[in-house]
Coordinates of C-alpha atoms in Angstrom, one line a residue:
Chain A
M15 CA 12.0 -10.9 22.9
T16 CA 8.8 -12.1 24.5
E17 CA 5.2 -10.9 24.6
A18 CA 5.6 -10.2 28.3
L19 CA 7.6 -7.1 27.3
A20 CA 4.6 -5.4 25.8
P21 CA 3.7 -2.5 28.0
V22 CA 0.4 -1.9 29.8
L23 CA -0.8 1.5 29.0
D24 CA -3.4 3.5 30.9
A25 CA -5.2 6.8 30.6
D26 CA -2.1 8.7 31.8
S27 CA 0.1 7.1 29.1
Q28 CA 1.3 8.7 25.9
V29 CA 1.7 6.9 22.6
V30 CA 3.8 8.5 19.9
I31 CA 3.3 7.3 16.3
V32 CA 6.2 8.3 14.0
G33 CA 5.0 8.1 10.4
G34 CA 1.7 9.6 9.2
S35 CA 0.4 7.3 6.5
V36 CA -1.8 4.3 6.3
A37 CA -0.1 2.3 9.0
G38 CA 0.2 5.3 11.4
A39 CA -3.4 6.2 10.9
A40 CA -4.4 2.5 11.5
V41 CA -2.5 2.5 14.8
A42 CA -4.2 5.7 16.0
S43 CA -7.7 4.5 15.0
T44 CA -7.2 1.1 16.6
L45 CA -5.8 2.5 19.9
R46 CA -9.0 4.5 20.3
R47 CA -11.3 1.7 19.1
E48 CA -9.7 -0.6 21.6
G49 CA -10.4 1.8 24.4
F50 CA -7.1 3.6 24.9
E51 CA -7.9 6.9 26.6
G52 CA -4.4 8.4 26.9
T53 CA -2.6 10.9 24.7
V54 CA -1.9 9.9 21.1
K55 CA 0.6 12.0 19.1
L56 CA 1.2 11.4 15.4
V57 CA 4.4 12.8 13.8
S58 CA 4.6 13.0 10.0
A59 CA 7.4 14.3 7.7
E60 CA 4.8 15.2 5.2
D61 CA 2.6 18.4 5.4
E62 CA -0.6 16.5 4.9
L63 CA -2.8 14.6 7.3
P64 CA -2.8 10.9 6.6
Y65 CA -4.0 10.1 3.1
D66 CA -4.2 7.2 0.8
R67 CA -1.4 6.5 -1.6
P68 CA -2.6 3.9 -4.2
P69 CA -4.6 6.5 -6.3
L70 CA -1.4 8.7 -6.7
S71 CA -0.2 6.6 -9.6
K72 CA -3.6 6.2 -11.1
A73 CA -6.7 8.4 -10.7
V74 CA -4.9 11.3 -9.0
L75 CA -2.3 11.4 -11.8
T76 CA -5.0 11.3 -14.6
G77 CA -7.1 13.9 -12.8
D78 CA -10.0 11.5 -12.3
M79 CA -9.9 11.7 -8.5
D80 CA -9.8 14.9 -6.5
E81 CA -7.1 15.0 -3.8
S82 CA -9.7 15.7 -1.1
R83 CA -10.9 12.1 -1.4
L84 CA -7.6 10.7 -0.3
T85 CA -8.0 11.7 3.3
L86 CA -7.9 8.8 5.7
P87 CA -10.0 8.5 8.8
L88 CA -8.2 9.7 12.0
P89 CA -9.8 10.1 15.4
D90 CA -10.4 13.8 16.3
D91 CA -8.4 13.6 19.6
V92 CA -5.1 12.5 18.0
E93 CA -2.6 15.3 18.1
T94 CA -0.8 15.7 14.7
I95 CA 2.7 17.1 14.3
L96 CA 3.1 17.6 10.5
G97 CA 6.0 18.5 8.3
V98 CA 8.5 17.4 10.9
E99 CA 10.9 14.5 10.7
A100 CA 12.0 12.4 13.6
T101 CA 15.8 12.4 13.8
C102 CA 16.7 10.2 16.7
L103 CA 15.3 7.6 19.1
D104 CA 16.5 7.3 22.7
S105 CA 14.8 4.0 23.8
E106 CA 16.3 4.1 27.3
R107 CA 14.9 7.5 28.1
R108 CA 11.9 6.8 25.9
L109 CA 12.4 10.0 23.9
V110 CA 11.8 10.7 20.2
Q111 CA 13.9 13.7 19.0
L112 CA 12.3 15.8 16.2
A113 CA 14.0 17.9 13.5
N114 CA 12.3 21.1 15.0
G115 CA 14.3 20.7 18.2
E116 CA 11.4 19.3 20.2
S117 CA 11.5 15.9 21.8
L118 CA 8.5 13.7 22.6
S119 CA 8.4 11.3 25.5
Y120 CA 6.5 8.1 25.2
D121 CA 5.1 5.2 27.0
G122 CA 4.4 3.4 23.8
L123 CA 6.0 4.0 20.4
A124 CA 4.8 3.0 16.9
I125 CA 7.3 3.1 14.1
T126 CA 5.4 3.6 10.8
T127 CA 7.9 5.6 8.8
G128 CA 7.4 3.7 5.6
V129 CA 9.8 3.6 2.7
R130 CA 11.1 6.1 0.1
P131 CA 11.7 5.5 -3.6
R132 CA 15.2 4.3 -4.4
P133 CA 16.8 7.0 -6.6
L134 CA 19.3 6.6 -9.5
P135 CA 22.9 7.3 -8.5
V136 CA 22.7 10.5 -10.7
G137 CA 20.2 12.6 -12.5
H138 CA 17.8 13.7 -9.8
D139 CA 19.0 17.3 -9.9
L140 CA 17.5 17.6 -13.4
D141 CA 14.1 19.1 -14.1
G142 CA 11.7 16.5 -15.4
V143 CA 13.1 13.6 -13.4
H144 CA 10.7 12.3 -10.9
L145 CA 10.2 9.8 -8.1
L146 CA 6.7 8.9 -6.9
R147 CA 5.7 8.3 -3.3
T148 CA 4.0 11.3 -1.9
L149 CA 1.1 13.5 -2.8
A150 CA 3.7 16.3 -3.5
D151 CA 5.5 13.9 -5.9
A152 CA 2.2 13.1 -7.7
R153 CA 1.4 16.8 -8.1
A154 CA 4.8 17.5 -9.5
L155 CA 4.6 14.6 -12.0
R156 CA 1.1 15.6 -13.0
R157 CA 2.2 19.2 -13.6
D158 CA 5.1 18.0 -15.8
F159 CA 2.8 15.7 -17.8
Q160 CA 0.8 18.7 -19.0
D161 CA 3.5 20.0 -21.3
A162 CA 5.2 16.7 -22.0
K163 CA 5.0 14.5 -25.1
R164 CA 7.4 11.7 -24.2
L165 CA 7.7 9.8 -20.9
V166 CA 10.4 7.3 -20.1
V167 CA 9.7 5.1 -17.1
I168 CA 12.8 3.5 -15.6
G169 CA 11.7 0.3 -13.8
G170 CA 8.7 -1.8 -14.9
G171 CA 7.4 -2.8 -11.5
L172 CA 4.0 -2.0 -10.1
I173 CA 4.4 1.8 -9.9
G174 CA 6.1 2.0 -13.2
C175 CA 3.5 0.0 -15.0
E176 CA 0.6 2.0 -13.4
V177 CA 2.2 5.4 -14.3
A178 CA 2.8 4.2 -17.8
A179 CA -0.9 3.3 -18.2
S180 CA -2.0 6.7 -16.6
A181 CA 0.4 8.6 -19.0
R182 CA -1.0 6.8 -22.0
K183 CA -4.5 7.8 -20.9
L184 CA -3.3 11.4 -21.0
G185 CA -1.9 10.9 -24.5
L186 CA 1.8 10.8 -23.8
E187 CA 4.2 8.5 -25.7
V188 CA 5.6 6.1 -23.2
V189 CA 8.7 3.8 -23.1
I190 CA 9.4 1.5 -20.1
T191 CA 12.9 0.3 -19.4
E192 CA 13.3 -2.8 -17.2
V193 CA 16.4 -4.7 -16.1
A194 CA 14.5 -8.0 -15.9
P195 CA 13.4 -10.1 -18.9
L196 CA 9.7 -9.0 -18.3
P197 CA 7.8 -6.2 -16.5
M198 CA 6.2 -7.1 -13.1
L199 CA 8.1 -10.5 -13.2
R200 CA 8.8 -10.5 -9.4
Q201 CA 5.1 -9.8 -8.6
F202 CA 3.4 -12.2 -11.1
G203 CA 5.8 -14.8 -12.4
D204 CA 6.7 -15.2 -16.1
K205 CA 3.4 -16.4 -17.7
L206 CA 1.4 -13.5 -16.3
A207 CA 4.2 -11.0 -16.8
V208 CA 4.1 -11.9 -20.5
R209 CA 0.3 -11.1 -20.4
V210 CA 1.1 -7.7 -18.8
M211 CA 3.7 -6.9 -21.4
G212 CA 1.4 -7.7 -24.2
M213 CA -1.3 -5.5 -22.7
H214 CA 1.1 -2.5 -22.6
E215 CA 2.3 -3.1 -26.1
R216 CA -1.2 -3.2 -27.4
Q217 CA -1.7 0.2 -25.8
G218 CA 1.3 1.6 -27.7
V219 CA 3.9 1.4 -24.8
A220 CA 7.3 0.2 -25.8
I221 CA 8.9 -2.0 -23.1
L222 CA 12.6 -2.5 -23.3
T223 CA 13.6 -5.4 -21.2
E224 CA 17.0 -6.5 -19.9
A225 CA 17.8 -2.8 -20.4
T226 CA 20.1 -0.9 -18.0
V227 CA 20.3 2.8 -17.8
D228 CA 23.7 4.3 -18.2
R229 CA 23.0 8.0 -17.8
L230 CA 20.5 10.9 -18.4
E231 CA 21.2 13.6 -20.9
A232 CA 20.0 17.2 -20.3
T233 CA 19.7 20.5 -22.0
D234 CA 19.8 23.6 -19.8
G235 CA 19.2 21.6 -16.6
R236 CA 16.2 19.7 -18.1
V237 CA 16.2 16.0 -19.0
R238 CA 16.3 15.4 -22.7
A239 CA 17.1 11.7 -23.0
V240 CA 17.7 8.4 -21.2
V241 CA 20.8 6.6 -22.5
L242 CA 21.1 2.8 -22.0
T243 CA 24.3 0.9 -21.5
D244 CA 23.9 -0.7 -24.9
G245 CA 24.0 2.8 -26.4
R246 CA 20.4 3.2 -27.2
T247 CA 19.1 6.8 -26.6
L248 CA 15.5 7.3 -25.6
P249 CA 14.2 10.9 -26.0
A250 CA 12.3 12.1 -22.9
D251 CA 10.6 15.2 -21.7
V252 CA 9.7 13.5 -18.4
V253 CA 11.4 10.6 -16.6
L254 CA 9.9 8.5 -13.8
V255 CA 12.4 6.5 -11.7
S256 CA 10.6 3.6 -10.2
I257 CA 13.3 1.1 -9.3
G258 CA 12.2 0.0 -5.8
S259 CA 12.4 1.5 -2.4
L260 CA 14.4 2.0 0.8
P261 CA 13.0 1.7 4.3
N262 CA 13.2 4.9 6.4
I263 CA 15.2 3.6 9.3
E264 CA 18.3 5.9 9.4
W265 CA 16.8 7.8 12.3
L266 CA 16.8 4.7 14.4
A267 CA 20.6 4.0 14.1
G268 CA 22.1 3.4 17.6
S269 CA 18.6 3.2 19.2
G270 CA 18.9 -0.4 20.1
V271 CA 16.0 -1.3 17.8
A272 CA 17.1 -4.2 15.6
L273 CA 17.5 -3.0 12.0
G274 CA 18.1 -4.9 8.8
D275 CA 16.2 -4.2 5.7
G276 CA 13.6 -2.5 7.9
V277 CA 12.6 -2.5 11.5
E278 CA 12.8 -6.1 12.7
T279 CA 10.0 -7.3 15.0
D280 CA 8.7 -10.5 16.5
T281 CA 5.5 -12.2 15.3
T282 CA 3.4 -9.6 17.2
C283 CA 5.0 -6.6 15.6
L284 CA 7.0 -5.8 18.8
A285 CA 10.4 -4.4 17.9
A286 CA 11.7 -3.7 21.5
P287 CA 10.1 -3.1 24.8
N288 CA 7.2 -0.6 24.4
I289 CA 8.0 -0.3 20.7
V290 CA 6.1 -1.7 17.7
A291 CA 6.5 -1.3 14.0
A292 CA 4.0 -1.6 11.2
G293 CA 3.5 -1.0 7.4
D294 CA 6.1 -0.8 4.7
V295 CA 9.0 -0.3 7.1
A296 CA 8.3 -3.3 9.3
K297 CA 10.1 -6.6 8.8
W298 CA 8.2 -8.9 11.0
L299 CA 8.7 -12.5 11.9
H300 CA 6.1 -14.3 9.8
P301 CA 4.8 -17.1 12.1
V302 CA 4.1 -19.6 9.2
L303 CA 7.1 -18.8 7.0
G304 CA 9.4 -18.8 9.9
Q305 CA 11.4 -15.8 8.5
R306 CA 11.2 -12.1 8.6
I307 CA 9.5 -10.4 5.7
R308 CA 8.5 -6.9 4.7
I309 CA 5.4 -6.2 2.6
E310 CA 5.0 -2.9 0.8
H311 CA 1.2 -3.0 0.1
R312 CA -1.7 -0.9 1.2
T313 CA -3.8 -3.6 2.8
N314 CA -0.9 -4.9 4.9
A315 CA -0.1 -1.4 6.3
A316 CA -3.7 -1.2 7.6
E317 CA -3.8 -4.7 9.0
Q318 CA -0.4 -4.5 10.5
G319 CA -1.1 -1.1 12.1
M320 CA -4.2 -2.7 13.8
A321 CA -2.1 -5.6 15.1
A322 CA 0.7 -3.4 16.3
A323 CA -1.7 -1.2 18.2
R324 CA -3.1 -4.2 20.0
T325 CA 0.4 -5.3 20.9
L326 CA 1.2 -1.8 22.3
L327 CA -1.9 -2.1 24.5
G328 CA -0.7 -5.4 26.0
R329 CA -3.0 -7.6 23.9
P330 CA -0.6 -9.0 21.4
E331 CA -1.7 -11.4 18.7
T332 CA 0.4 -13.3 16.2
F333 CA 0.2 -11.4 13.0
A334 CA -0.5 -13.8 10.1
P335 CA -2.5 -12.0 7.4
T336 CA -3.5 -13.2 4.0
P337 CA -1.6 -10.6 1.9
Y338 CA -3.6 -8.7 -0.8
F339 CA -2.5 -6.3 -3.5
W340 CA -4.0 -5.1 -6.7
T341 CA -3.1 -3.0 -9.7
D342 CA -5.2 -1.1 -12.2
Q343 CA -3.7 -0.7 -15.7
Y344 CA -5.8 0.4 -18.6
D345 CA -9.0 -1.6 -18.3
A346 CA -7.4 -4.4 -16.3
K347 CA -7.7 -4.9 -12.6
I348 CA -5.3 -7.5 -11.4
S349 CA -5.5 -8.7 -7.8
V350 CA -3.7 -11.2 -5.7
F351 CA -4.5 -12.9 -2.4
G352 CA -1.6 -14.8 -0.7
A353 CA 1.7 -15.4 -2.4
I354 CA 3.0 -16.2 -5.9
P355 CA 6.1 -18.3 -5.4
A356 CA 8.8 -17.7 -8.0
A357 CA 8.7 -21.3 -9.3
A358 CA 4.9 -21.7 -9.2
E359 CA 2.9 -22.1 -12.5
P360 CA -0.5 -20.4 -12.6
V361 CA -3.3 -22.9 -12.7
L362 CA -6.4 -21.6 -14.4
V363 CA -9.5 -22.2 -12.3
D364 CA -12.1 -19.8 -13.8
G365 CA -12.6 -17.9 -17.1
A366 CA -10.2 -17.8 -20.0
F367 CA -6.5 -16.8 -19.9
E368 CA -6.9 -14.5 -22.9
E369 CA -9.8 -12.7 -21.3
R370 CA -10.8 -12.6 -17.7
F371 CA -9.7 -15.3 -15.3
V372 CA -8.7 -16.6 -11.9
T373 CA -5.6 -18.6 -11.4
E374 CA -4.3 -20.5 -8.4
F375 CA -0.7 -20.9 -7.4
H376 CA 0.4 -24.1 -5.7
E377 CA 3.4 -25.0 -3.6
A378 CA 4.1 -28.3 -1.8
G379 CA 0.6 -29.6 -2.5
Q380 CA -1.2 -26.5 -1.1
V381 CA -2.9 -23.5 -2.5
V382 CA -0.7 -20.5 -1.6
G383 CA -2.1 -17.8 -3.8
V384 CA -4.9 -16.8 -6.1
L385 CA -4.9 -14.1 -8.8
G386 CA -7.8 -12.5 -10.5
W387 CA -7.7 -10.6 -13.8
N388 CA -10.9 -8.6 -14.1
S389 CA -12.6 -11.3 -12.0
Q390 CA -12.9 -9.7 -8.6
R391 CA -16.0 -11.5 -7.4
E392 CA -14.8 -15.0 -8.4
L393 CA -11.4 -14.2 -6.9
V394 CA -12.8 -13.2 -3.5
K395 CA -14.8 -16.5 -3.4
R396 CA -11.6 -18.4 -4.0
R397 CA -9.6 -16.6 -1.4
T398 CA -10.5 -19.2 1.2
R399 CA -8.8 -21.9 -0.8
I400 CA -5.4 -20.5 0.4
G401 CA -3.8 -22.9 2.9
H402 CA -5.9 -25.8 1.7
P403 CA -4.6 -28.9 -0.2
V404 CA -4.7 -28.6 -4.0
Chain B
M16 CA -32.0 4.9 24.0
V17 CA -30.8 2.7 21.1
N18 CA -27.5 2.9 19.2
V19 CA -27.9 3.6 15.5
M20 CA -25.4 2.6 13.0
R21 CA -25.3 3.9 9.4
V22 CA -22.9 2.7 6.8
E23 CA -21.7 4.8 3.8
L24 CA -19.9 3.2 0.8
D25 CA -18.2 5.2 -1.9
Q26 CA -18.5 3.1 -5.0
V27 CA -16.2 5.3 -7.0
K28 CA -13.3 4.8 -4.6
C29 CA -14.1 1.0 -4.2
V30 CA -11.3 -1.2 -5.6
A31 CA -13.3 -4.4 -5.4
S32 CA -11.0 -6.2 -3.0
G33 CA -13.9 -7.9 -1.3
Q34 CA -12.4 -7.3 2.1
C35 CA -15.7 -6.0 3.3
V36 CA -17.6 -9.0 2.0
F37 CA -15.2 -11.2 3.9
S38 CA -15.5 -9.2 7.1
A39 CA -19.2 -8.5 7.1
P40 CA -21.0 -10.7 4.6
E41 CA -24.5 -9.8 5.9
V42 CA -23.8 -6.1 5.2
F43 CA -21.8 -6.0 2.0
D44 CA -21.8 -7.9 -1.4
Q45 CA -20.0 -7.4 -4.7
R46 CA -21.4 -6.7 -8.1
D47 CA -21.0 -9.6 -10.5
E48 CA -19.6 -7.6 -13.4
D49 CA -16.7 -5.7 -11.8
G50 CA -16.7 -6.7 -8.1
V51 CA -17.5 -3.2 -6.8
A52 CA -19.1 -3.5 -3.4
F53 CA -22.7 -2.6 -2.6
L54 CA -24.6 -2.4 0.6
L55 CA -27.2 -5.1 1.6
T56 CA -28.3 -2.7 4.3
E57 CA -27.4 0.9 5.2
Q58 CA -28.5 0.4 8.8
P59 CA -27.2 -2.9 10.1
D60 CA -28.2 -4.1 13.5
D61 CA -25.9 -3.9 16.5
A62 CA -24.8 -7.5 16.2
Q63 CA -22.9 -6.4 13.0
L64 CA -21.0 -3.5 14.6
D65 CA -17.6 -5.3 15.1
A66 CA -17.8 -6.8 11.6
V67 CA -18.6 -3.5 10.0
R68 CA -15.8 -1.8 11.9
N69 CA -13.4 -4.4 10.6
A70 CA -14.7 -3.8 7.1
E71 CA -14.1 -0.1 7.5
A72 CA -10.6 -0.5 8.9
L73 CA -9.5 -3.1 6.3
C74 CA -11.0 -1.5 3.2
P75 CA -7.9 -0.8 1.0
A76 CA -9.6 2.2 -0.6
A77 CA -10.9 3.8 2.6
A78 CA -14.3 3.7 0.8
I79 CA -16.4 2.7 3.9
R80 CA -17.5 5.1 6.6
L81 CA -19.3 3.9 9.7
L82 CA -21.4 6.5 11.4
T83 CA -22.7 5.8 14.9
G84 CA -25.0 7.8 17.1
S85 CA -27.9 7.4 19.6
E86 CA -31.6 7.9 19.2
G87 CA -34.5 7.8 21.5

């Protein structure tokens, strides 16, 4: 795959974007900003125009943010096809088949179909058992919170921890079950994960670690309890399953687009001639790491959407962002620039570990990541340390 | 005729990532206490246009709006 395969689009060309979230909207906006005058069609499986997802587990769930504020900018002259899934890609004839029977031809295609939450093998037919990805999911969860007393969160990752904090704010009793020894271990490493665990426990959340769910129990079709493999039974009116996600790539089977754990692309987000991928679904070849990675964070979706749009327009650039993600839990805002390698120890560079602080993470004599805990301004100043010698 | 650029910032939505300060340091800054962004100017000059567009596009909370128009 080479950059020369990127197409040259003109005012008679049609770009189809499949997936109507952050990355899709960023592709559309960037195409226009970069001067593309042809037709842009954006297809989304959801009924809503592109909206922002991070508040769904936080301010939207607690009722502190109105849904109308989630809307993302989208150029007026982008044609949207909402509530329709793409079912098939014919890359030879350059056609995207839709579930409504229509098919769309394209000169350039952007794949931004994102991910969906990984479900439990059983239990999702019960009332009160939720996944959280879309606005519709958040509405349903919020509705169930209103009459609920006890929430069990299965999976203590980023979404699980945020929903736990939101539910405590609403007065629910909350238990988190996590298969790992600590919550958010993969994201933060053990020292900071211990800090996260302590924060939740002080807020009255019980975190059961190294705990595996065996089954859900129900009464009259509504969940009543979560049963662990060690026999413990956790009463629940509401259950959130937040155990990771799966890339939405099934519709691309047999299309010739390389698929692994996502849509595989080169360093410029090009997946195949005339086809780019961006956002949670894209597994791009990271030019520095030398391997394909997939990042499921808000900021990456926007940045990668911009990069993918430029590649479609025949102006490819190597995509090498400084990743960023944040989480809000109770009164803590925790943010990370760069990477936190599994083996790296946090090195305190500002503040106090028990209060607010900034830590660096080092690998092979270089700064590879910085984390701020209620220290946004200091963190942003230190972002430029990434890539420099310790 | 001159181009007029106006920037709007929603401080309630702002998540304090500092992406805007990084993109357009002459237009945005962050509060010391919580990192929430604030505008150094609501009407930056034309030389800042690209930087502000980047800030708008990269804001992880979609809290920045760039309004452009013509006057004169």
